[in-house]
């Protein structure tokens, strides 16, 4: 159970970040040009949090490569609404996009959010024919905490020994690449915020280290990765450290730091659909994913 201090920290974080997100997105249209959106599809038992949207180009022929999104928010904030504009921006480039909410701390603790991710990935496989998803060309994308869980889920998908720890069945989907935006890595050695400890509790950090230590189960079956960060991202060094880890493994990846002296970009800058630099980052990620479509 979360402490009073943790709950207060979460409430403050939610208030501050919601205000920032609302200001960022206030002038954006509910539906982007050329996009069809289907809202609030249920993928699990929780009526509030186990819901997702699907975004697709209005003009399409046959099945579409599918991007599955995992929003960020320090494991205690956010929903699909936080990611809807970024998701529609991706769909404008010829992809189907699955954009889901999931349960958050303090309602749940590790690994419940991964359980929900497994549920909406499985939902994607079940409803592939109905929504025209090409399951042989799938991509997993997340930002911040969502980026960390995207890497973790790709590792679960790729490594049967790691997957066994979670008790999941491998979904019948082929992830061709992953996109990790401004994510933290190496969670066993992370300095956790007070609010984060409502999800990664002290007891869990002590007794579930095998499940938390994603990098210890790294596999060459994990698809190529695109790692994006910014010059003023407080998690920038995490991305560079993880890029070095991948270089030592000879694993295919691209790592980019966006921004310069005249453009001081912050954490999760790429979510801002009014920013030209964010749109450039999106284009870079789109080009990266398209390179791996079979």
PDB file of C-alpha atoms in Angstrom:
ATOM      1  CA  UNK A   1       0.000   0.000   0.000  1.00  0.00           C
ATOM      2  CA  UNK A   2       1.304   3.436  -0.922  1.00  0.00           C
ATOM      3  CA  UNK A   3       2.328   5.770   1.873  1.00  0.00           C
ATOM      4  CA  UNK A   4       0.704   9.143   2.476  1.00  0.00           C
ATOM      5  CA  UNK A   5       3.886  10.835   1.246  1.00  0.00           C
ATOM      6  CA  UNK A   6       3.856   8.804  -1.989  1.00  0.00           C
ATOM      7  CA  UNK A   7       0.193   9.569  -2.662  1.00  0.00           C
ATOM      8  CA  UNK A   8       0.746  13.274  -2.066  1.00  0.00           C
ATOM      9  CA  UNK A   9       3.700  13.220  -4.471  1.00  0.00           C
ATOM     10  CA  UNK A  10       1.580  11.470  -7.108  1.00  0.00           C
ATOM     11  CA  UNK A  11      -1.273  13.936  -6.741  1.00  0.00           C
ATOM     12  CA  UNK A  12       1.124  16.886  -7.117  1.00  0.00           C
ATOM     13  CA  UNK A  13       2.810  15.305 -10.142  1.00  0.00           C
ATOM     14  CA  UNK A  14      -0.542  14.599 -11.803  1.00  0.00           C
ATOM     15  CA  UNK A  15      -1.751  18.150 -11.272  1.00  0.00           C
ATOM     16  CA  UNK A  16       1.439  19.712 -12.632  1.00  0.00           C
ATOM     17  CA  UNK A  17       1.876  17.405 -15.620  1.00  0.00           C
ATOM     18  CA  UNK A  18      -1.802  17.542 -16.602  1.00  0.00           C
ATOM     19  CA  UNK A  19      -1.603  21.331 -16.709  1.00  0.00           C
ATOM     20  CA  UNK A  20       1.500  21.169 -18.920  1.00  0.00           C
ATOM     21  CA  UNK A  21      -0.088  18.599 -21.249  1.00  0.00           C
ATOM     22  CA  UNK A  22      -3.318  20.580 -21.561  1.00  0.00           C
ATOM     23  CA  UNK A  23      -1.433  23.759 -22.436  1.00  0.00           C
ATOM     24  CA  UNK A  24       0.681  21.915 -25.008  1.00  0.00           C
ATOM     25  CA  UNK A  25      -2.288  20.332 -26.780  1.00  0.00           C
ATOM     26  CA  UNK A  26      -5.051  22.935 -26.344  1.00  0.00           C
ATOM     27  CA  UNK A  27      -5.084  24.097 -29.995  1.00  0.00           C
ATOM     28  CA  UNK A  28      -4.845  20.681 -31.636  1.00  0.00           C
ATOM     29  CA  UNK A  29      -7.874  19.175 -33.436  1.00  0.00           C
ATOM     30  CA  UNK A  30      -9.620  16.107 -32.044  1.00  0.00           C
ATOM     31  CA  UNK A  31      -9.028  14.289 -35.342  1.00  0.00           C
ATOM     32  CA  UNK A  32      -5.994  14.910 -37.535  1.00  0.00           C
ATOM     33  CA  UNK A  33      -6.437  15.404 -41.271  1.00  0.00           C
ATOM     34  CA  UNK A  34      -6.771  12.145 -43.162  1.00  0.00           C
ATOM     35  CA  UNK A  35      -7.159  10.037 -40.012  1.00  0.00           C
ATOM     36  CA  UNK A  36      -9.996   7.797 -38.866  1.00  0.00           C
ATOM     37  CA  UNK A  37     -10.121   7.138 -35.146  1.00  0.00           C
ATOM     38  CA  UNK A  38     -12.044   4.523 -33.177  1.00  0.00           C
ATOM     39  CA  UNK A  39     -12.244   5.361 -29.485  1.00  0.00           C
ATOM     40  CA  UNK A  40     -12.590   3.573 -26.152  1.00  0.00           C
ATOM     41  CA  UNK A  41     -12.360  -0.065 -27.145  1.00  0.00           C
ATOM     42  CA  UNK A  42     -12.253  -2.359 -24.117  1.00  0.00           C
ATOM     43  CA  UNK A  43      -9.289  -4.732 -23.860  1.00  0.00           C
ATOM     44  CA  UNK A  44      -9.560  -5.865 -20.224  1.00  0.00           C
ATOM     45  CA  UNK A  45     -11.775  -5.942 -17.158  1.00  0.00           C
ATOM     46  CA  UNK A  46     -11.061  -2.457 -15.788  1.00  0.00           C
ATOM     47  CA  UNK A  47     -13.728  -0.209 -17.331  1.00  0.00           C
ATOM     48  CA  UNK A  48     -11.769   2.987 -16.712  1.00  0.00           C
ATOM     49  CA  UNK A  49      -8.201   2.021 -17.573  1.00  0.00           C
ATOM     50  CA  UNK A  50      -8.350  -1.043 -19.865  1.00  0.00           C
ATOM     51  CA  UNK A  51      -9.388   0.963 -22.931  1.00  0.00           C
ATOM     52  CA  UNK A  52      -7.670   1.862 -26.176  1.00  0.00           C
ATOM     53  CA  UNK A  53      -8.056   3.862 -29.389  1.00  0.00           C
ATOM     54  CA  UNK A  54      -7.178   2.857 -32.938  1.00  0.00           C
ATOM     55  CA  UNK A  55      -5.984   5.440 -35.485  1.00  0.00           C
ATOM     56  CA  UNK A  56      -5.720   4.621 -39.195  1.00  0.00           C
ATOM     57  CA  UNK A  57      -5.396   6.555 -42.454  1.00  0.00           C
ATOM     58  CA  UNK A  58      -8.780   7.106 -44.059  1.00  0.00           C
ATOM     59  CA  UNK A  59      -7.319   6.044 -47.400  1.00  0.00           C
ATOM     60  CA  UNK A  60      -5.839   2.587 -47.107  1.00  0.00           C
ATOM     61  CA  UNK A  61      -5.486  -0.547 -49.156  1.00  0.00           C
ATOM     62  CA  UNK A  62      -5.115  -3.867 -47.385  1.00  0.00           C
ATOM     63  CA  UNK A  63      -3.463  -4.437 -44.040  1.00  0.00           C
ATOM     64  CA  UNK A  64      -1.373  -1.766 -42.375  1.00  0.00           C
ATOM     65  CA  UNK A  65       1.822  -2.106 -40.350  1.00  0.00           C
ATOM     66  CA  UNK A  66       0.840  -1.501 -36.741  1.00  0.00           C
ATOM     67  CA  UNK A  67       2.467   0.627 -34.059  1.00  0.00           C
ATOM     68  CA  UNK A  68       1.516  -0.162 -30.457  1.00  0.00           C
ATOM     69  CA  UNK A  69       2.048   2.795 -28.123  1.00  0.00           C
ATOM     70  CA  UNK A  70       2.876   2.809 -24.399  1.00  0.00           C
ATOM     71  CA  UNK A  71       2.451   6.262 -22.877  1.00  0.00           C
ATOM     72  CA  UNK A  72       4.764   7.626 -20.202  1.00  0.00           C
ATOM     73  CA  UNK A  73       4.036   9.221 -16.856  1.00  0.00           C
ATOM     74  CA  UNK A  74       6.354   7.829 -14.168  1.00  0.00           C
ATOM     75  CA  UNK A  75       4.112   4.748 -13.794  1.00  0.00           C
ATOM     76  CA  UNK A  76       1.541   6.924 -11.988  1.00  0.00           C
ATOM     77  CA  UNK A  77       0.237   9.460 -14.514  1.00  0.00           C
ATOM     78  CA  UNK A  78      -1.188   9.629 -18.018  1.00  0.00           C
ATOM     79  CA  UNK A  79      -3.639   7.864 -20.280  1.00  0.00           C
ATOM     80  CA  UNK A  80      -4.219   7.313 -23.966  1.00  0.00           C
ATOM     81  CA  UNK A  81      -5.444  10.926 -24.211  1.00  0.00           C
ATOM     82  CA  UNK A  82      -1.893  12.064 -23.376  1.00  0.00           C
ATOM     83  CA  UNK A  83      -0.629  10.253 -26.464  1.00  0.00           C
ATOM     84  CA  UNK A  84      -3.513  10.689 -28.902  1.00  0.00           C
ATOM     85  CA  UNK A  85      -1.975  13.483 -30.982  1.00  0.00           C
ATOM     86  CA  UNK A  86       1.407  11.802 -31.216  1.00  0.00           C
ATOM     87  CA  UNK A  87      -0.414   8.613 -32.229  1.00  0.00           C
ATOM     88  CA  UNK A  88      -2.444  10.302 -34.959  1.00  0.00           C
ATOM     89  CA  UNK A  89       0.733  11.957 -36.209  1.00  0.00           C
ATOM     90  CA  UNK A  90       2.285   8.520 -36.647  1.00  0.00           C
ATOM     91  CA  UNK A  91      -0.834   7.194 -38.381  1.00  0.00           C
ATOM     92  CA  UNK A  92      -0.559   9.955 -40.997  1.00  0.00           C
ATOM     93  CA  UNK A  93       2.517   8.142 -42.300  1.00  0.00           C
ATOM     94  CA  UNK A  94       0.627   5.005 -43.301  1.00  0.00           C
ATOM     95  CA  UNK A  95       0.474   3.043 -40.050  1.00  0.00           C
ATOM     96  CA  UNK A  96      -2.333   1.705 -37.915  1.00  0.00           C
ATOM     97  CA  UNK A  97      -1.759   2.859 -34.339  1.00  0.00           C
ATOM     98  CA  UNK A  98      -3.019   1.221 -31.139  1.00  0.00           C
ATOM     99  CA  UNK A  99      -2.987   3.723 -28.272  1.00  0.00           C
ATOM    100  CA  UNK A 100      -3.925   2.331 -24.864  1.00  0.00           C
ATOM    101  CA  UNK A 101      -4.459   3.441 -21.294  1.00  0.00           C
ATOM    102  CA  UNK A 102      -3.382   1.141 -18.484  1.00  0.00           C
ATOM    103  CA  UNK A 103      -3.755   1.000 -14.715  1.00  0.00           C
ATOM    104  CA  UNK A 104      -1.435   3.212 -12.689  1.00  0.00           C
ATOM    105  CA  UNK A 105       0.174   3.430  -9.273  1.00  0.00           C
ATOM    106  CA  UNK A 106      -0.959   3.693  -6.536  1.00  0.00           C
ATOM    107  CA  UNK A 107      -3.868   1.533  -7.730  1.00  0.00           C
ATOM    108  CA  UNK A 108      -1.407  -1.146  -8.822  1.00  0.00           C
ATOM    109  CA  UNK A 109       2.220  -2.133  -8.223  1.00  0.00           C
ATOM    110  CA  UNK A 110       4.819  -3.833 -10.420  1.00  0.00           C
ATOM    111  CA  UNK A 111       4.278  -5.774 -12.672  1.00  0.00           C
ATOM    112  CA  UNK A 112       0.559  -4.955 -13.123  1.00  0.00           C
ATOM    113  CA  UNK A 113       1.186  -2.313 -15.798  1.00  0.00           C
ATOM    114  CA  UNK A 114       3.104  -4.887 -17.850  1.00  0.00           C
ATOM    115  CA  UNK A 115       0.142  -7.239 -17.383  1.00  0.00           C
ATOM    116  CA  UNK A 116      -2.045  -4.601 -19.028  1.00  0.00           C
ATOM    117  CA  UNK A 117       0.480  -4.110 -21.832  1.00  0.00           C
ATOM    118  CA  UNK A 118       0.388  -7.852 -22.438  1.00  0.00           C
ATOM    119  CA  UNK A 119      -3.404  -7.624 -22.566  1.00  0.00           C
ATOM    120  CA  UNK A 120      -3.525  -4.891 -25.186  1.00  0.00           C
ATOM    121  CA  UNK A 121      -0.806  -6.510 -27.292  1.00  0.00           C
ATOM    122  CA  UNK A 122      -2.902  -9.691 -27.170  1.00  0.00           C
ATOM    123  CA  UNK A 123      -6.012  -7.650 -28.057  1.00  0.00           C
ATOM    124  CA  UNK A 124      -4.137  -6.377 -31.119  1.00  0.00           C
ATOM    125  CA  UNK A 125      -3.576  -9.947 -32.297  1.00  0.00           C
ATOM    126  CA  UNK A 126      -7.196 -10.983 -31.679  1.00  0.00           C
ATOM    127  CA  UNK A 127      -8.711  -8.035 -33.574  1.00  0.00           C
ATOM    128  CA  UNK A 128      -6.087  -7.812 -36.326  1.00  0.00           C
ATOM    129  CA  UNK A 129      -8.472  -8.864 -39.096  1.00  0.00           C
ATOM    130  CA  UNK A 130     -11.225  -6.497 -37.972  1.00  0.00           C
ATOM    131  CA  UNK A 131      -8.951  -3.452 -37.938  1.00  0.00           C
ATOM    132  CA  UNK A 132      -6.570  -4.437 -40.705  1.00  0.00           C
ATOM    133  CA  UNK A 133      -3.383  -4.850 -38.630  1.00  0.00           C
ATOM    134  CA  UNK A 134      -0.430  -6.519 -40.329  1.00  0.00           C
ATOM    135  CA  UNK A 135       0.861  -8.641 -37.448  1.00  0.00           C
ATOM    136  CA  UNK A 136       3.977  -9.545 -39.395  1.00  0.00           C
ATOM    137  CA  UNK A 137       5.010  -5.881 -39.314  1.00  0.00           C
ATOM    138  CA  UNK A 138       4.493  -4.596 -35.780  1.00  0.00           C
ATOM    139  CA  UNK A 139       6.384  -1.959 -33.818  1.00  0.00           C
ATOM    140  CA  UNK A 140       6.418  -1.134 -30.109  1.00  0.00           C
ATOM    141  CA  UNK A 141       6.907   2.491 -29.096  1.00  0.00           C
ATOM    142  CA  UNK A 142       6.989   4.158 -25.682  1.00  0.00           C
ATOM    143  CA  UNK A 143       8.145   7.327 -23.987  1.00  0.00           C
ATOM    144  CA  UNK A 144       9.726   7.756 -20.561  1.00  0.00           C
ATOM    145  CA  UNK A 145       8.266   5.045 -18.298  1.00  0.00           C
ATOM    146  CA  UNK A 146       6.479   3.743 -21.379  1.00  0.00           C
ATOM    147  CA  UNK A 147       9.828   3.464 -23.139  1.00  0.00           C
ATOM    148  CA  UNK A 148      11.242   1.464 -20.262  1.00  0.00           C
ATOM    149  CA  UNK A 149       8.252  -0.882 -20.407  1.00  0.00           C
ATOM    150  CA  UNK A 150       8.507  -1.112 -24.202  1.00  0.00           C
ATOM    151  CA  UNK A 151      12.053  -2.437 -23.840  1.00  0.00           C
ATOM    152  CA  UNK A 152      10.936  -4.718 -21.032  1.00  0.00           C
ATOM    153  CA  UNK A 153       8.046  -6.112 -23.046  1.00  0.00           C
ATOM    154  CA  UNK A 154      10.218  -6.640 -26.125  1.00  0.00           C
ATOM    155  CA  UNK A 155      12.601  -8.596 -23.900  1.00  0.00           C
ATOM    156  CA  UNK A 156       9.702 -10.655 -22.544  1.00  0.00           C
ATOM    157  CA  UNK A 157       8.542 -11.294 -26.103  1.00  0.00           C
ATOM    158  CA  UNK A 158      12.036 -12.253 -27.297  1.00  0.00           C
ATOM    159  CA  UNK A 159      13.370 -14.290 -24.365  1.00  0.00           C
ATOM    160  CA  UNK A 160      11.350 -17.344 -23.207  1.00  0.00           C
ATOM    161  CA  UNK A 161      13.286 -17.558 -19.937  1.00  0.00           C
ATOM    162  CA  UNK A 162      12.370 -13.992 -19.057  1.00  0.00           C
ATOM    163  CA  UNK A 163       8.791 -14.472 -20.273  1.00  0.00           C
ATOM    164  CA  UNK A 164       8.425 -17.448 -17.938  1.00  0.00           C
ATOM    165  CA  UNK A 165       8.970 -15.167 -14.928  1.00  0.00           C
ATOM    166  CA  UNK A 166       5.836 -13.218 -15.860  1.00  0.00           C
ATOM    167  CA  UNK A 167       3.708 -16.206 -16.826  1.00  0.00           C
ATOM    168  CA  UNK A 168       2.776 -14.789 -20.241  1.00  0.00           C
ATOM    169  CA  UNK A 169       2.193 -16.650 -23.464  1.00  0.00           C
ATOM    170  CA  UNK A 170       4.081 -15.228 -26.421  1.00  0.00           C
ATOM    171  CA  UNK A 171       1.570 -13.312 -28.580  1.00  0.00           C
ATOM    172  CA  UNK A 172       1.487 -14.201 -32.261  1.00  0.00           C
ATOM    173  CA  UNK A 173       2.954 -10.949 -33.494  1.00  0.00           C
ATOM    174  CA  UNK A 174       6.266 -10.040 -35.110  1.00  0.00           C
ATOM    175  CA  UNK A 175       7.908  -6.935 -33.687  1.00  0.00           C
ATOM    176  CA  UNK A 176      10.234  -5.576 -36.357  1.00  0.00           C
ATOM    177  CA  UNK A 177      11.646  -2.696 -34.299  1.00  0.00           C
ATOM    178  CA  UNK A 178      11.192  -0.716 -31.101  1.00  0.00           C
ATOM    179  CA  UNK A 179      11.213   3.041 -30.464  1.00  0.00           C
ATOM    180  CA  UNK A 180      12.286   4.208 -27.015  1.00  0.00           C
ATOM    181  CA  UNK A 181      11.798   7.918 -26.318  1.00  0.00           C
ATOM    182  CA  UNK A 182      13.466   9.563 -23.303  1.00  0.00           C
ATOM    183  CA  UNK A 183      13.326   6.334 -21.300  1.00  0.00           C
ATOM    184  CA  UNK A 184      15.022   5.243 -18.076  1.00  0.00           C
ATOM    185  CA  UNK A 185      17.001   2.002 -18.093  1.00  0.00           C
ATOM    186  CA  UNK A 186      18.724  -0.282 -15.572  1.00  0.00           C
ATOM    187  CA  UNK A 187      15.900   0.023 -13.056  1.00  0.00           C
ATOM    188  CA  UNK A 188      17.712  -1.918 -10.335  1.00  0.00           C
ATOM    189  CA  UNK A 189      20.162   0.968  -9.957  1.00  0.00           C
ATOM    190  CA  UNK A 190      17.802   3.875 -10.665  1.00  0.00           C
ATOM    191  CA  UNK A 191      17.334   6.535  -8.001  1.00  0.00           C
ATOM    192  CA  UNK A 192      13.548   6.365  -7.709  1.00  0.00           C
ATOM    193  CA  UNK A 193      11.328   9.366  -7.037  1.00  0.00           C
ATOM    194  CA  UNK A 194       8.971   9.234  -4.060  1.00  0.00           C
ATOM    195  CA  UNK A 195       6.015   8.862  -6.431  1.00  0.00           C
ATOM    196  CA  UNK A 196       7.752   6.070  -8.366  1.00  0.00           C
ATOM    197  CA  UNK A 197       8.119   4.022  -5.186  1.00  0.00           C
ATOM    198  CA  UNK A 198       4.339   3.556  -5.110  1.00  0.00           C
ATOM    199  CA  UNK A 199       4.818   1.247  -8.121  1.00  0.00           C
ATOM    200  CA  UNK A 200       8.315  -0.074  -7.455  1.00  0.00           C
ATOM    201  CA  UNK A 201       7.832  -0.549  -3.721  1.00  0.00           C
ATOM    202  CA  UNK A 202      10.764  -1.317  -1.418  1.00  0.00           C
ATOM    203  CA  UNK A 203       9.507  -4.862  -0.994  1.00  0.00           C
ATOM    204  CA  UNK A 204       9.244  -5.388  -4.758  1.00  0.00           C
ATOM    205  CA  UNK A 205      12.699  -3.905  -5.380  1.00  0.00           C
ATOM    206  CA  UNK A 206      14.091  -6.358  -2.852  1.00  0.00           C
ATOM    207  CA  UNK A 207      12.234  -9.531  -3.816  1.00  0.00           C
ATOM    208  CA  UNK A 208      11.553  -9.242  -7.557  1.00  0.00           C
ATOM    209  CA  UNK A 209      14.976  -8.271  -8.845  1.00  0.00           C
ATOM    210  CA  UNK A 210      14.985 -10.945 -11.549  1.00  0.00           C
ATOM    211  CA  UNK A 211      11.830  -9.492 -13.099  1.00  0.00           C
ATOM    212  CA  UNK A 212      13.018  -5.900 -12.755  1.00  0.00           C
ATOM    213  CA  UNK A 213      16.497  -6.558 -14.166  1.00  0.00           C
ATOM    214  CA  UNK A 214      15.482  -6.461 -17.827  1.00  0.00           C
ATOM    215  CA  UNK A 215      18.991  -5.962 -19.193  1.00  0.00           C
ATOM    216  CA  UNK A 216      20.130  -9.208 -17.548  1.00  0.00           C
ATOM    217  CA  UNK A 217      17.843 -11.071 -19.979  1.00  0.00           C
ATOM    218  CA  UNK A 218      18.816  -9.154 -23.091  1.00  0.00           C
ATOM    219  CA  UNK A 219      18.539 -11.307 -26.205  1.00  0.00           C
ATOM    220  CA  UNK A 220      19.745 -10.966 -29.773  1.00  0.00           C
ATOM    221  CA  UNK A 221      16.147 -11.773 -30.736  1.00  0.00           C
ATOM    222  CA  UNK A 222      15.111  -8.305 -29.574  1.00  0.00           C
ATOM    223  CA  UNK A 223      14.473  -6.248 -32.733  1.00  0.00           C
ATOM    224  CA  UNK A 224      16.490  -3.162 -33.743  1.00  0.00           C
ATOM    225  CA  UNK A 225      15.933  -0.161 -31.489  1.00  0.00           C
ATOM    226  CA  UNK A 226      15.657   3.585 -32.012  1.00  0.00           C
ATOM    227  CA  UNK A 227      16.693   5.529 -28.894  1.00  0.00           C
ATOM    228  CA  UNK A 228      15.760   9.199 -28.757  1.00  0.00           C
ATOM    229  CA  UNK A 229      16.547  11.772 -26.100  1.00  0.00           C
ATOM    230  CA  UNK A 230      17.111  15.533 -25.873  1.00  0.00           C
ATOM    231  CA  UNK A 231      19.954  17.803 -24.836  1.00  0.00           C
ATOM    232  CA  UNK A 232      18.030  18.930 -21.734  1.00  0.00           C
ATOM    233  CA  UNK A 233      16.277  15.649 -20.994  1.00  0.00           C
ATOM    234  CA  UNK A 234      16.902  14.718 -17.357  1.00  0.00           C
ATOM    235  CA  UNK A 235      17.181  11.096 -18.547  1.00  0.00           C
ATOM    236  CA  UNK A 236      19.604  11.880 -21.397  1.00  0.00           C
ATOM    237  CA  UNK A 237      22.515  10.075 -19.788  1.00  0.00           C
ATOM    238  CA  UNK A 238      20.373   6.955 -19.341  1.00  0.00           C
ATOM    239  CA  UNK A 239      19.842   6.795 -23.092  1.00  0.00           C
ATOM    240  CA  UNK A 240      23.559   7.186 -23.772  1.00  0.00           C
ATOM    241  CA  UNK A 241      24.432   4.527 -21.217  1.00  0.00           C
ATOM    242  CA  UNK A 242      21.955   2.122 -22.773  1.00  0.00           C
ATOM    243  CA  UNK A 243      23.313   2.882 -26.242  1.00  0.00           C
ATOM    244  CA  UNK A 244      26.746   1.910 -24.958  1.00  0.00           C
ATOM    245  CA  UNK A 245      25.261  -1.309 -23.576  1.00  0.00           C
ATOM    246  CA  UNK A 246      23.838  -2.095 -27.014  1.00  0.00           C
ATOM    247  CA  UNK A 247      27.138  -1.291 -28.721  1.00  0.00           C
ATOM    248  CA  UNK A 248      28.890  -3.770 -26.444  1.00  0.00           C
ATOM    249  CA  UNK A 249      26.288  -6.359 -27.480  1.00  0.00           C
ATOM    250  CA  UNK A 250      26.726  -5.478 -31.181  1.00  0.00           C
ATOM    251  CA  UNK A 251      22.978  -4.928 -31.274  1.00  0.00           C
ATOM    252  CA  UNK A 252      21.464  -2.950 -34.143  1.00  0.00           C
ATOM    253  CA  UNK A 253      20.254   0.454 -32.965  1.00  0.00           C
ATOM    254  CA  UNK A 254      20.260   4.189 -33.567  1.00  0.00           C
ATOM    255  CA  UNK A 255      20.683   6.676 -30.712  1.00  0.00           C
ATOM    256  CA  UNK A 256      19.971  10.370 -31.221  1.00  0.00           C
ATOM    257  CA  UNK A 257      20.192  13.413 -28.965  1.00  0.00           C
ATOM    258  CA  UNK A 258      17.972  16.206 -30.313  1.00  0.00           C
ATOM    259  CA  UNK A 259      18.532  19.897 -29.705  1.00  0.00           C
ATOM    260  CA  UNK A 260      21.453  22.337 -29.800  1.00  0.00           C
ATOM    261  CA  UNK A 261      22.531  25.636 -28.231  1.00  0.00           C
ATOM    262  CA  UNK A 262      19.606  27.405 -29.868  1.00  0.00           C
ATOM    263  CA  UNK A 263      17.067  24.657 -29.164  1.00  0.00           C
ATOM    264  CA  UNK A 264      17.063  23.455 -25.582  1.00  0.00           C
ATOM    265  CA  UNK A 265      14.742  20.485 -25.727  1.00  0.00           C
ATOM    266  CA  UNK A 266      13.348  18.835 -22.624  1.00  0.00           C
ATOM    267  CA  UNK A 267      12.091  15.421 -21.624  1.00  0.00           C
ATOM    268  CA  UNK A 268       9.486  13.939 -23.996  1.00  0.00           C
ATOM    269  CA  UNK A 269       9.755  16.872 -26.401  1.00  0.00           C
ATOM    270  CA  UNK A 270       8.683  14.617 -29.300  1.00  0.00           C
ATOM    271  CA  UNK A 271       5.106  14.385 -27.993  1.00  0.00           C
ATOM    272  CA  UNK A 272       4.547  18.061 -28.846  1.00  0.00           C
ATOM    273  CA  UNK A 273       2.808  17.995 -32.222  1.00  0.00           C
ATOM    274  CA  UNK A 274       3.159  21.782 -32.652  1.00  0.00           C
ATOM    275  CA  UNK A 275       6.968  21.602 -32.581  1.00  0.00           C
ATOM    276  CA  UNK A 276       8.959  21.394 -35.827  1.00  0.00           C
ATOM    277  CA  UNK A 277      11.795  19.604 -34.032  1.00  0.00           C
ATOM    278  CA  UNK A 278       9.349  17.079 -32.589  1.00  0.00           C
ATOM    279  CA  UNK A 279       7.986  16.454 -36.066  1.00  0.00           C
ATOM    280  CA  UNK A 280      11.525  15.910 -37.341  1.00  0.00           C
ATOM    281  CA  UNK A 281      12.111  13.341 -34.597  1.00  0.00           C
ATOM    282  CA  UNK A 282       8.859  11.649 -35.598  1.00  0.00           C
ATOM    283  CA  UNK A 283       9.990  11.543 -39.234  1.00  0.00           C
ATOM    284  CA  UNK A 284      13.301  10.001 -38.172  1.00  0.00           C
ATOM    285  CA  UNK A 285      11.462   7.315 -36.222  1.00  0.00           C
ATOM    286  CA  UNK A 286       9.035   6.663 -39.085  1.00  0.00           C
ATOM    287  CA  UNK A 287      11.909   6.229 -41.528  1.00  0.00           C
ATOM    288  CA  UNK A 288      13.614   3.872 -39.089  1.00  0.00           C
ATOM    289  CA  UNK A 289      10.500   1.700 -38.728  1.00  0.00           C
ATOM    290  CA  UNK A 290       9.742   1.652 -42.447  1.00  0.00           C
ATOM    291  CA  UNK A 291      13.239   0.350 -43.073  1.00  0.00           C
ATOM    292  CA  UNK A 292      12.284  -2.895 -41.296  1.00  0.00           C
ATOM    293  CA  UNK A 293       8.899  -3.528 -42.899  1.00  0.00           C
ATOM    294  CA  UNK A 294       8.942  -6.858 -44.741  1.00  0.00           C
TER     295      UNK A 294
END
